[in-house]
Short mmCIF file of C-alpha atoms and ligand atoms in Angstrom, two decimals:
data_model
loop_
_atom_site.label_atom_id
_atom_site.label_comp_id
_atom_site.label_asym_id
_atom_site.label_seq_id
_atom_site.Cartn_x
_atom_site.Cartn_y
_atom_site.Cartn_z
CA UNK P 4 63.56 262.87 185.53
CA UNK P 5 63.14 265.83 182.95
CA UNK P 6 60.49 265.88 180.65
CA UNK P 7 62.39 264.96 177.62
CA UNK P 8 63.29 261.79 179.27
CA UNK P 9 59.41 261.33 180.23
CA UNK P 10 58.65 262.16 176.75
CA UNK P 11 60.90 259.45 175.53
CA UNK P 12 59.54 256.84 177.95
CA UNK P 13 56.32 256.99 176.93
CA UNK P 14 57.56 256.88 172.99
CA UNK P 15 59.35 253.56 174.15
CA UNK P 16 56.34 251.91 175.83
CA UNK P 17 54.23 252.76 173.14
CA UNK P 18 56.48 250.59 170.82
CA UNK P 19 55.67 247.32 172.78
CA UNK P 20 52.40 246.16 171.08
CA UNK P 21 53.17 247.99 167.51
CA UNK P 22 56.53 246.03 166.88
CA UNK P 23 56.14 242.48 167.91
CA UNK P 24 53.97 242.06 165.09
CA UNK P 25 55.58 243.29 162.35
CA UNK P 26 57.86 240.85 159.65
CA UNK P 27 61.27 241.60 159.83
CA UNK P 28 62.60 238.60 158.31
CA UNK P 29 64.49 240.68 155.72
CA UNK P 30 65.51 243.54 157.73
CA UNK P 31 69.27 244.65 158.56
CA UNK P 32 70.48 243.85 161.68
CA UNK P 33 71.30 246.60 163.96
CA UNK P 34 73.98 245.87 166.98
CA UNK P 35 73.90 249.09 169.71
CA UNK P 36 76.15 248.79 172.52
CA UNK P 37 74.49 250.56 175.52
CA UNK P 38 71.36 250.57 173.84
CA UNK P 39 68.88 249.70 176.56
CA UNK P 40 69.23 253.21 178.17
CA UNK P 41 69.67 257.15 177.62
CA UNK P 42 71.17 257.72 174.02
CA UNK P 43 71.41 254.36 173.31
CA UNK P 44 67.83 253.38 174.28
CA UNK P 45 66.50 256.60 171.69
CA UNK P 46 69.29 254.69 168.83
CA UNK P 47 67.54 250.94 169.51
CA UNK P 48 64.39 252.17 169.28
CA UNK P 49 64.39 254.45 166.30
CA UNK P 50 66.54 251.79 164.24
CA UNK P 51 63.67 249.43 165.35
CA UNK P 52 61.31 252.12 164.06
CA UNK P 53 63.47 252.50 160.98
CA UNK P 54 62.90 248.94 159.90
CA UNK P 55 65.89 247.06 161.91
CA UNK P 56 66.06 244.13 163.85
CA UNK P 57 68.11 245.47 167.04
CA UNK P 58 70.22 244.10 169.44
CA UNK P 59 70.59 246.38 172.81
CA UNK P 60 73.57 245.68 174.48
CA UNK P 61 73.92 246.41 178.40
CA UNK P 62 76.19 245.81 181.25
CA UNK P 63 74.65 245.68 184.59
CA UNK P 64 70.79 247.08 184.89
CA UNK P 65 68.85 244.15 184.26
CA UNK P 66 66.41 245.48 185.57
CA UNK P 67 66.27 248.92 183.35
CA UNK P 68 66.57 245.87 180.53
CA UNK P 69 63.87 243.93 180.90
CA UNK P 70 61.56 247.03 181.00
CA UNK P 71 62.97 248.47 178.01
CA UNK P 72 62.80 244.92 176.25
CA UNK P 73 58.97 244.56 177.52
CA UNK P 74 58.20 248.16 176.29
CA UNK P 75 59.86 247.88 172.88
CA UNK P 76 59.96 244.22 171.92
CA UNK P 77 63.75 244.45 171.72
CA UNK P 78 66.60 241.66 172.51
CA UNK P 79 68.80 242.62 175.19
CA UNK P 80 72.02 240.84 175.77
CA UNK P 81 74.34 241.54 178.94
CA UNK P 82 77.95 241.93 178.32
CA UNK P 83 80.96 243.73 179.44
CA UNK P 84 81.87 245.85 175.95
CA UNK P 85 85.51 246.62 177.55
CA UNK P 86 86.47 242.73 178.02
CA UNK P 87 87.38 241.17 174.66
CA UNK P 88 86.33 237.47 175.83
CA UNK P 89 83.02 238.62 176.80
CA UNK P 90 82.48 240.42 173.49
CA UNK P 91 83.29 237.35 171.87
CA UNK P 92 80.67 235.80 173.44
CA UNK P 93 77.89 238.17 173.55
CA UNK P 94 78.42 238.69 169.32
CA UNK P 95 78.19 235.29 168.99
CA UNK P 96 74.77 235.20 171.02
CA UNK P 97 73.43 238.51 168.56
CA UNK P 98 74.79 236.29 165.71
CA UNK P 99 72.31 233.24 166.83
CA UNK P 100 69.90 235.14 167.85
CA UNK P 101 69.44 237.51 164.37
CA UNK P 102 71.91 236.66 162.55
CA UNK P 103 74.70 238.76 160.85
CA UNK P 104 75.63 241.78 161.68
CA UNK P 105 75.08 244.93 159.74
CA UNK P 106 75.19 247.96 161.54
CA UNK P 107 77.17 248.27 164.60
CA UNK P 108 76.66 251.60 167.32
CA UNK P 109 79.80 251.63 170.01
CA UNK P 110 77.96 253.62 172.35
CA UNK P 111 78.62 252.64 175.78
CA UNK P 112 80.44 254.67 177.93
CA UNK P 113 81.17 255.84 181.33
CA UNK P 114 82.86 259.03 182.96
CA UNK P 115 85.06 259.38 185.98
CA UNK P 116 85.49 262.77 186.03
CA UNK P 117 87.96 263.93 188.41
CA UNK P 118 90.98 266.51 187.91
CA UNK P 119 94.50 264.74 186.74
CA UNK P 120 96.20 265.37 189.97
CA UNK P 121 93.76 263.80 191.92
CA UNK P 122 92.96 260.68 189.08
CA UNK P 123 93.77 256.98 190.29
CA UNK P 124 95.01 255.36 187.71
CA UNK P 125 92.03 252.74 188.27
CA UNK P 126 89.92 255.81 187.12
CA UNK P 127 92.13 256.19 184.16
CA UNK P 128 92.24 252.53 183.26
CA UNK P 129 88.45 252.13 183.46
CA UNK P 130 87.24 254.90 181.03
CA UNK P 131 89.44 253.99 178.67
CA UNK P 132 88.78 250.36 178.62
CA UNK P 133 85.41 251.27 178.33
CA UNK P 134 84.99 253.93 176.22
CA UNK P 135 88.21 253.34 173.67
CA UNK P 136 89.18 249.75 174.18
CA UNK P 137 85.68 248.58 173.71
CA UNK P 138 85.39 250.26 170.07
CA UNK P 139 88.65 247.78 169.39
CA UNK P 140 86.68 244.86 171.16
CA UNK P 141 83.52 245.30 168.97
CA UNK P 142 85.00 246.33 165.79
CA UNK P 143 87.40 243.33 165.51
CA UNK P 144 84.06 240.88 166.23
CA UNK P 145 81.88 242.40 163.84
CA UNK P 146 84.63 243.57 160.92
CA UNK P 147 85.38 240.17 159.29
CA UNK P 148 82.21 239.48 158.98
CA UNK P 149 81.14 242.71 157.36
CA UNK P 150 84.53 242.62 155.10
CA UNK P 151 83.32 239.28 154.04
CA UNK P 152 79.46 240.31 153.08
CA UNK P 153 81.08 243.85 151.23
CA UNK P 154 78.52 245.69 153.40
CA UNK P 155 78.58 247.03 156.52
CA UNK P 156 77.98 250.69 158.94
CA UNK P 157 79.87 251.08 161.85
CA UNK P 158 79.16 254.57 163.86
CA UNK P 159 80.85 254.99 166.75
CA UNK P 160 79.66 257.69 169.68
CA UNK P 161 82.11 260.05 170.84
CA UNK P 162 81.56 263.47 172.44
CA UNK P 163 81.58 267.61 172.12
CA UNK P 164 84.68 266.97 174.64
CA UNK P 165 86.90 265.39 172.58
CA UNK P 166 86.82 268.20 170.27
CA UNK P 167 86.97 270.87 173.18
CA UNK P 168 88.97 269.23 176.29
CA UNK P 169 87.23 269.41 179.47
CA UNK P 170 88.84 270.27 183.05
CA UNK P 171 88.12 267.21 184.95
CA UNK P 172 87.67 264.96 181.60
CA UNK P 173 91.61 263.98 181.06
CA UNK P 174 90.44 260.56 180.90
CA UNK P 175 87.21 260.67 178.91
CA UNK P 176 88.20 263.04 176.51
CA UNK P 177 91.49 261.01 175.43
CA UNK P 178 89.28 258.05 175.33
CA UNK P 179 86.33 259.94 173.08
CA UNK P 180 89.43 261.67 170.93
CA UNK P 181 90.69 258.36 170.26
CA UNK P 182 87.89 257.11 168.44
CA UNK P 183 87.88 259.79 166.76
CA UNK P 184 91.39 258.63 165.18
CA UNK P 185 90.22 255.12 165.32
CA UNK P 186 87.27 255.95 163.36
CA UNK P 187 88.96 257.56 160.72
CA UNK P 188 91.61 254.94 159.96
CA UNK P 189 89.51 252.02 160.13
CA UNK P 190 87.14 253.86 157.91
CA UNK P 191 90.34 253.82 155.45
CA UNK P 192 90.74 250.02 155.57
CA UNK P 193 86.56 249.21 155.16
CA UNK P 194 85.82 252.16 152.45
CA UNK P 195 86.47 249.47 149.08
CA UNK P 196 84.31 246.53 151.04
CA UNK P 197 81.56 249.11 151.24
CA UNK P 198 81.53 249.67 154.58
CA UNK P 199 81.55 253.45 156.14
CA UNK P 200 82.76 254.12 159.55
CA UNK P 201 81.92 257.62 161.55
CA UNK P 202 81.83 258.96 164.53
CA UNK P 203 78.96 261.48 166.11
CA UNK P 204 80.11 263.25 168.87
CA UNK P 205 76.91 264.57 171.16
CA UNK P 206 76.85 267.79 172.78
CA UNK P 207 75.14 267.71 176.19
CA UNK P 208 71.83 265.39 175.82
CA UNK P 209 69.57 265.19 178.65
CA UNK P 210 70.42 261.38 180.16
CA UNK P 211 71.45 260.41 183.70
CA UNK P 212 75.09 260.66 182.45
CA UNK P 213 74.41 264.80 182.21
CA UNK P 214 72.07 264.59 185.56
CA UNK P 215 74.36 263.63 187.29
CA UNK P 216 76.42 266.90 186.52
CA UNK P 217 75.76 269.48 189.50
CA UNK P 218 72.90 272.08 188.78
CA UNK P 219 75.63 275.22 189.41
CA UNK P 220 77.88 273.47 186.47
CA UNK P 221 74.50 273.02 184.23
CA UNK P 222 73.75 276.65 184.78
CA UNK P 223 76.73 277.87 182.81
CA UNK P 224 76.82 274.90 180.78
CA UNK P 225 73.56 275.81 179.16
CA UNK P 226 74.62 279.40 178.65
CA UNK P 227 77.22 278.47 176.57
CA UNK P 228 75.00 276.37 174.23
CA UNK P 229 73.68 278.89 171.46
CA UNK P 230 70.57 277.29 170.39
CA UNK P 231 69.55 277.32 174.60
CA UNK P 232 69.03 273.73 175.55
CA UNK P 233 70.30 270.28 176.09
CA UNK P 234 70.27 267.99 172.84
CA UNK P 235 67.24 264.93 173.14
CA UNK P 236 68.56 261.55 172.99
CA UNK P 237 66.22 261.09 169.94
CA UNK P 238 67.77 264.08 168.20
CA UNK P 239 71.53 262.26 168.36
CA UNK P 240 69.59 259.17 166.81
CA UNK P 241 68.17 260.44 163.87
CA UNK P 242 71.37 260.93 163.16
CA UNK P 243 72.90 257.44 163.35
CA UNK P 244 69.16 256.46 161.40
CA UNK P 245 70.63 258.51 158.94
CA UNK P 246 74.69 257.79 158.79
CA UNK P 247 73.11 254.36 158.49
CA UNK P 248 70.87 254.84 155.24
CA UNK P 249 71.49 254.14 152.07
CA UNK P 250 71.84 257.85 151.53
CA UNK P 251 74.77 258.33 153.58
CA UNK P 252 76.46 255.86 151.48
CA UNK P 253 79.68 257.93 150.40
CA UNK P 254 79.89 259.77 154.16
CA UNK P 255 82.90 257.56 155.72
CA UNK P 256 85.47 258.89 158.42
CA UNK P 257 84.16 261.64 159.45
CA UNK P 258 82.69 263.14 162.59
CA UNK P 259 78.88 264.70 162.79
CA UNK P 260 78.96 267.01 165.70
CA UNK P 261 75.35 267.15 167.58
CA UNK P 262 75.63 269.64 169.91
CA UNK P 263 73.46 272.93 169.60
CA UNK P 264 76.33 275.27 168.50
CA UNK P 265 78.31 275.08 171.42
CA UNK P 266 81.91 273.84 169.88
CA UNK P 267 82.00 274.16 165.92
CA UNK P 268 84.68 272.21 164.31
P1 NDP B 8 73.97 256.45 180.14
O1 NDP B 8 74.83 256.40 181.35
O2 NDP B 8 72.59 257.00 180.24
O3 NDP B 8 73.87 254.97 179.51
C1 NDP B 8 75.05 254.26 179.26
C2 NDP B 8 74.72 252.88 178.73
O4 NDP B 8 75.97 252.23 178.48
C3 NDP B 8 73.95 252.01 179.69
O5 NDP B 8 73.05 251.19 178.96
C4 NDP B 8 75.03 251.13 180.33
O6 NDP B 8 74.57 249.83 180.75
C5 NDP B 8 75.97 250.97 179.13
N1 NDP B 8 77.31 250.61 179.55
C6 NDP B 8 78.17 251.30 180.33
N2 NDP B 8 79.31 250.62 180.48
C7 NDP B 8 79.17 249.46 179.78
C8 NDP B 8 79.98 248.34 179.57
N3 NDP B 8 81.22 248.25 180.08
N4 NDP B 8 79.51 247.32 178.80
C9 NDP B 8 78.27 247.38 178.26
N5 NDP B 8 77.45 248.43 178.42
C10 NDP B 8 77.89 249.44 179.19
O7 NDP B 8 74.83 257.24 179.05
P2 NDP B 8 74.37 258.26 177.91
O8 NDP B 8 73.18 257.75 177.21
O9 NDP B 8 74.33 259.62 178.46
O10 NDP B 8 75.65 258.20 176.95
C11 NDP B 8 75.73 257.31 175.84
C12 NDP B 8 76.99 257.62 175.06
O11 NDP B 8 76.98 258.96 174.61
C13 NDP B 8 78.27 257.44 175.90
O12 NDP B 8 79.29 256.90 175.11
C14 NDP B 8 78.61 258.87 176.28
O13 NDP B 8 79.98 259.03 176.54
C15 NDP B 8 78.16 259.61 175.03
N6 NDP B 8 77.89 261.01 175.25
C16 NDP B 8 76.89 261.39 176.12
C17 NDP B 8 76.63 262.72 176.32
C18 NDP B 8 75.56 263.19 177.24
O14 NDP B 8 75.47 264.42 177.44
N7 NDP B 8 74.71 262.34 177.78
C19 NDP B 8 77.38 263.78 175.60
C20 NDP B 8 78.39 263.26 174.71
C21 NDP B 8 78.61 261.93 174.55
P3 NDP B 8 74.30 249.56 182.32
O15 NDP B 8 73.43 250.71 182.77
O16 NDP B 8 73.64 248.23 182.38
O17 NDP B 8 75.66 249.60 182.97
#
């Protein structure tokens, strides 16, 4: 574990005590996708800190859930954000449990990196679900609803490889360039209900995702990022805090890059 990630932890289990007793009765609702770990767990929590009721969305680490829900005070619900049926579901639990919906993060995702000649399509199949498919899945729960209330904010993560390509990424990167399309037409359709759509796309931030790349490949990965360093989770969620706030009411279908320099759009 690196020591943003330790400094991050102990942000998070400070949270605990300070946030169950607050009044949030007339606070937005915040739904992140994801948002129990890595990026996602920095987005719950600083929307919590922001003022936001959250709901942290996971798939399979209970276990990494419960802590994070102990530590922070936040809901977790488990769902599978690339099967429509079980999104169905699991927004209908958020909706019980804090009612309607006003900010939504798609920020799960997966890799499988692996070079296109050796790719299964299985490999293919499974990013995609879960990285593209899934921003379909949410958005179509969450949409009506927000169409119906004339307010809504809908930020959707993609990444620096979208933007770049990346040998090995043939999968991930059409899934993450998708959104990126996605974003910007449904942010068409939701601009007069006053509702803004937008992607961030995060350069290399210190999670398991990016430990898990070998330490060789983060050598020259990190000398290719000009300001030196890997971004902190809590550095790609100040700026969903902020694509959410009032003040970023006339930002709509665009895409914030986060990522130190390295690929400028
Ligand atoms: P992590 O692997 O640390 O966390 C991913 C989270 O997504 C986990 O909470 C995981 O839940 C959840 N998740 C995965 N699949 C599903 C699913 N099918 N349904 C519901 N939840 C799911 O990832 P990061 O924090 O590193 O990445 C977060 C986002 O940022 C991703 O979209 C990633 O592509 C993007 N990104 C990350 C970068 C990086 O350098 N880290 C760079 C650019 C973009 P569980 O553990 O329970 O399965």
């Amino acid at each position: 574990m690196t020591k943003n990630n330790l400094a991050s932890e102990a942000f998070i289990s400070s949270l605990s005590e300070q946030n169950s007793n607050i009044d949030r009765s007339d606070s937005k609702v915040a739904l992140v996708t994801g948002g129990t770990a890595g990026i996602g767990a920095a987005i719950s929590t600083a929307l919590l800190k922001a003022g936001y009721k959250v709901a942290a969305n996971y798939r399979s680490h209970t276990a990494v859930a419960e802590e994070f829900s102990k530590n922070t005070s936040i809901k977790t619900f488990a769902w599978d954000v690339s099967d429509y049926a079980s999104c169905v579901v699991g927004v209908s639990q958020v909706l019980d449990s804090l009612g309607p919906i006003d900010l939504l993060v798609n920020n799960a995702g997966i890799t499988r990196d692996v070079m296109l000649h050796n790719m299964s399509p299985e490999q293919w199949r499974e990013v995609i679900e879960t990285d593209l498919t899934s921003c379909f899945n949410m958005c179509s729960c969450v949409v009506k609803g927000m169409r119906d209330r004339r307010y809504g904010r809908i930020i959707n993560i993609s990444s620096i490889n979208a933007l770049s390509g990346q040998a090995g990424q043939t999968n991930y990167a059409a899934a993450k360039a998708g959104i990126i399309g996605f974003t910007k037409s449904l942010a068409l359709e939701s601009a007069s209900r006053n509702i803004t759509v937008n992607v961030i796309a995060p350069g290399y931030t210190d999670t398991a995702m990016v430990s898990a790349v070998p330490a060789n490949v983060m050598e020259n990965i990190l000398k290719k990022i000009p300001v030196g360093r890997l971004n902190t989770p809590s550095e790609v969620a100040s700026c969903v805090v902020f694509l959410a706030s009032d003040d970023a009411r006339v930002i709509t279908g665009t895409t914030m890059s986060v990522n130190g320099g390295m690929h400028l759009n």
